[in-house]
Short mmCIF file of C-alpha atoms in Angstrom, two decimals:
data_model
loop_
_atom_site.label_atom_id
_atom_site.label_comp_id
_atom_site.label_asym_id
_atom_site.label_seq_id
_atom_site.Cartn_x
_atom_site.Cartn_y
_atom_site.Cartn_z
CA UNK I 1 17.83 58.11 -38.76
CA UNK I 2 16.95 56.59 -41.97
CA UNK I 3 16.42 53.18 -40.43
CA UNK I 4 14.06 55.18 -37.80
CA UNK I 5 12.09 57.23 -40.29
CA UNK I 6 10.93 53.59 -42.12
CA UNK I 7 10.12 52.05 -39.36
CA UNK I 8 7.41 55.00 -38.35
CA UNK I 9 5.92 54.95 -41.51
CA UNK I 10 5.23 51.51 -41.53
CA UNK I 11 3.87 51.32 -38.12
CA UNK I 12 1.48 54.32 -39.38
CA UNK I 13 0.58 52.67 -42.81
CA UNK I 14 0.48 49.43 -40.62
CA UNK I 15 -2.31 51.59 -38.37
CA UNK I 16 -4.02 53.13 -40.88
CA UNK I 17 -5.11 49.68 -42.65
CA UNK I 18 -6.25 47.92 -39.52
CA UNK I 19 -9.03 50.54 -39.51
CA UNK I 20 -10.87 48.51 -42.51
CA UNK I 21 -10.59 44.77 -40.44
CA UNK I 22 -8.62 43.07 -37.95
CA UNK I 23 -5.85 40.19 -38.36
CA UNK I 24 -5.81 37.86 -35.62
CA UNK I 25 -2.94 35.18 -36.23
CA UNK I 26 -3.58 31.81 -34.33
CA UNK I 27 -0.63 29.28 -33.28
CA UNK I 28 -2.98 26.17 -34.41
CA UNK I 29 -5.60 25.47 -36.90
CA UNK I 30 -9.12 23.23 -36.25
CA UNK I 31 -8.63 19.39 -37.04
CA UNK I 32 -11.65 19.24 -38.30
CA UNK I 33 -14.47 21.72 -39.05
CA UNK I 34 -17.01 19.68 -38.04
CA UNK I 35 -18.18 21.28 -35.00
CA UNK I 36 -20.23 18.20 -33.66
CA UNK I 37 -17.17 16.37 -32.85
CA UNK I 38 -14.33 19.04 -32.70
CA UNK I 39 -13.92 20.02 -28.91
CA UNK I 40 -10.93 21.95 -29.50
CA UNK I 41 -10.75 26.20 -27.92
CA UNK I 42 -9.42 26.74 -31.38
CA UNK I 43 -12.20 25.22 -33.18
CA UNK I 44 -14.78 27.49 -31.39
CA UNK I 45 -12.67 29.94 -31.39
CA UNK I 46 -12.49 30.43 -35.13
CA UNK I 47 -15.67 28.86 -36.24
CA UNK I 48 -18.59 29.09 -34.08
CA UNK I 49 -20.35 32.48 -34.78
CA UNK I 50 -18.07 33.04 -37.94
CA UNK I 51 -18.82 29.62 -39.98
CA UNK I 52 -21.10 28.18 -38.16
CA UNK I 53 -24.41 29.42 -35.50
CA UNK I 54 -26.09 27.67 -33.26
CA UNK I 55 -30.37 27.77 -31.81
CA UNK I 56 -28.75 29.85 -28.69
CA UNK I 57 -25.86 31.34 -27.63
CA UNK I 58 -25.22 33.18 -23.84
CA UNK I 59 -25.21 36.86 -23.66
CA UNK I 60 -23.23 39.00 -21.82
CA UNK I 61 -24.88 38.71 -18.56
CA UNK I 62 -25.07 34.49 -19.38
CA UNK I 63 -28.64 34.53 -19.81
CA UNK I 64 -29.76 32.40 -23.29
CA UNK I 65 -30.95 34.13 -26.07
CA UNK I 66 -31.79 32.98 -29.39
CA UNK I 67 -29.99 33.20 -32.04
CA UNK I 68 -31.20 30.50 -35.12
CA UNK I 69 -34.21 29.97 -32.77
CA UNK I 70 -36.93 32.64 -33.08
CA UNK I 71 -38.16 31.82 -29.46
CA UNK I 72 -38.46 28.72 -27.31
CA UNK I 73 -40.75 27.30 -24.33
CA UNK I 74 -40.56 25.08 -21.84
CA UNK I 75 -43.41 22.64 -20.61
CA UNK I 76 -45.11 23.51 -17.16
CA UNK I 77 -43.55 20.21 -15.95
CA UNK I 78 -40.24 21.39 -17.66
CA UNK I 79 -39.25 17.82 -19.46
CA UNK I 80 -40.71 19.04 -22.80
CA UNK I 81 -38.93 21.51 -24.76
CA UNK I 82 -40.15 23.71 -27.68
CA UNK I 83 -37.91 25.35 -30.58
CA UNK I 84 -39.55 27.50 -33.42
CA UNK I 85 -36.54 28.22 -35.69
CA UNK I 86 -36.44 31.68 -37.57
CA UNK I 87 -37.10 32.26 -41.09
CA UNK I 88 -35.13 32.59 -44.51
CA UNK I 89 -32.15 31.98 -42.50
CA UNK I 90 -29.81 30.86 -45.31
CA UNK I 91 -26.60 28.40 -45.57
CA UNK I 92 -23.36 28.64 -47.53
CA UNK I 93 -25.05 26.72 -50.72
CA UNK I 94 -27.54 28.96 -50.48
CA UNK I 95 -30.49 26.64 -49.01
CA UNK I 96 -32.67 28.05 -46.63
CA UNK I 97 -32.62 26.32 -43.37
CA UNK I 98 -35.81 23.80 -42.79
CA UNK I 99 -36.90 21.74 -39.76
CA UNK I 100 -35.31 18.82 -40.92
CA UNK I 101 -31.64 20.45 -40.85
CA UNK I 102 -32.29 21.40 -37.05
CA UNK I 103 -33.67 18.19 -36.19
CA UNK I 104 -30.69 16.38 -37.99
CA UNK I 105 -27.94 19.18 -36.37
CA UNK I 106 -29.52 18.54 -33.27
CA UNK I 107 -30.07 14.59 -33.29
CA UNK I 108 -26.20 14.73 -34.32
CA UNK I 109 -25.02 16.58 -31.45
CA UNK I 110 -26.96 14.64 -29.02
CA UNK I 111 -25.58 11.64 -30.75
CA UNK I 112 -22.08 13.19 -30.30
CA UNK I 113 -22.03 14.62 -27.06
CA UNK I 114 -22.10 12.41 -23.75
CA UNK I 115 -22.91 15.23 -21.60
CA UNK I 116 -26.45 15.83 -23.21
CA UNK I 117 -27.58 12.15 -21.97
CA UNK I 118 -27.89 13.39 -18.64
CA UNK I 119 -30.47 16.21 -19.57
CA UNK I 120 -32.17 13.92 -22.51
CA UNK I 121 -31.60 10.40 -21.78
CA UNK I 122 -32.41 8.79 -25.18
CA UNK I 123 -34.69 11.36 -26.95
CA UNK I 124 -34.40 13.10 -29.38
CA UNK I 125 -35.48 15.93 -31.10
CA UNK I 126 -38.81 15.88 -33.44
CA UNK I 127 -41.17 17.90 -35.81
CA UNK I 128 -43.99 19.63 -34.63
CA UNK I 129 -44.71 21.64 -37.58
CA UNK I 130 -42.78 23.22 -40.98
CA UNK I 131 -41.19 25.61 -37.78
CA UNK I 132 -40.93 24.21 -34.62
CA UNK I 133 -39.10 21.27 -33.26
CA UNK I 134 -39.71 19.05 -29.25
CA UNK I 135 -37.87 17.06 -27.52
CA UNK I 136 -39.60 15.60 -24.44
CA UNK I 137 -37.28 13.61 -21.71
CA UNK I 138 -38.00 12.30 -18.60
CA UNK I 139 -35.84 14.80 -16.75
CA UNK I 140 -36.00 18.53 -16.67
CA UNK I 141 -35.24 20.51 -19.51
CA UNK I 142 -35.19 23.91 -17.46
CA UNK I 143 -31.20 23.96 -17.99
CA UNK I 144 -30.88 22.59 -21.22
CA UNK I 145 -30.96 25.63 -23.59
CA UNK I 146 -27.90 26.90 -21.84
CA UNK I 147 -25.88 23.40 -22.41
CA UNK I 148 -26.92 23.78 -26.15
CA UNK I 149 -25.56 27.26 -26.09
CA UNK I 150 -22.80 26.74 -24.03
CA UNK I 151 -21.27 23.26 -24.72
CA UNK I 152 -17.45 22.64 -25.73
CA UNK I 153 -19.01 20.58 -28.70
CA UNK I 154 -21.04 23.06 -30.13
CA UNK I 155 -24.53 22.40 -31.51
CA UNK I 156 -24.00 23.86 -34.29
CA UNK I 157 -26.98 23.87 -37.21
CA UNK I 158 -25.56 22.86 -40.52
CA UNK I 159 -27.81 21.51 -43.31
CA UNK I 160 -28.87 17.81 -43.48
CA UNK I 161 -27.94 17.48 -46.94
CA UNK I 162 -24.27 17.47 -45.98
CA UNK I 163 -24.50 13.84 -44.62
CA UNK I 164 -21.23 14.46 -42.08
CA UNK I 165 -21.83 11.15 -40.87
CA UNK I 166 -21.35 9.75 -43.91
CA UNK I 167 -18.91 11.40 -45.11
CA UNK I 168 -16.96 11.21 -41.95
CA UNK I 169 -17.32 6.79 -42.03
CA UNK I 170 -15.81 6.52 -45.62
#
């Protein structure tokens, strides 16, 4: 009985605390938390949309919709593609995210991930003004915001100052 009795309070104490957050335990951990290279479920799983965010991301009914990105357009002839990026959006050091970190998060991931040559070819992404960012390609953009908000290697925005790629060669 007594055995019994302990066992029902802790499933209710147990309860009663997972009102305040949830626990989820995982069976593996990221190899690495850079998101531009790291193709792993896990990876995403854990740190896209908690660490890191991305220009777009899919909503419930798949449809893009921005989410670093204040809005976005599309050429007539669809190969050029504009990004105005939202403002005082802040990183973990406490830098407020510029044109140049998109433009370098972005460059990387095209850099990183094959897949986006098919959409981009070899462009890249460029200032426009202090807010908004192009990339112009000789193919159609029309799909491309939902590869960038979709892909297994997220692209992730993370600020320029980091220098991942030089970290990452030493």
């Amino acid at each position: 009985k007594a055995l019994i009795i302990l066992m029902f309070a802790l499933i209710v104490v147990s309860c009663r605390a997972a009102k305040d957050y949830l626990s989820i335990a995982v069976s593996s951990e990221p190899s690495t938390l850079d998101m531009h290279v790291n193709t792993s479920l896990i990876a995403r799983t854990i740190l896209v949309g908690n660490v890191y965010e991305k220009l777009f991301v899919l909503d419930q009914d798949g449809d893009v919709r921005c989410e670093l990105a204040e809005d976005y357009a599309l050429s007539e002839d669809g190969r050029s593609l504009s990004i105005s990026i939202r403002d005082n959006v802040k990183f973990h050091n406490g830098e407020v995210m510029d044109v140049e970190d998109v433009i370098y998060s972005m460059n990387r991931y095209l850099d990183y991930y094959g897949t986006s040559e098919l959409f981009v070819g070899d462009s890249r992404f460029t200032a426009i003004d202090e807010k908004t960012i192009e990339i112009t390609a000789d193919n159609s953009l029309a799909l491309f915001p939902y590869l960038i908000a979709s892909s297994p290697q997220s692209a992730v925005i993370v600020p320029a100052e980091t220098l991942l790629d030089d970290i990452l060669s030493e």
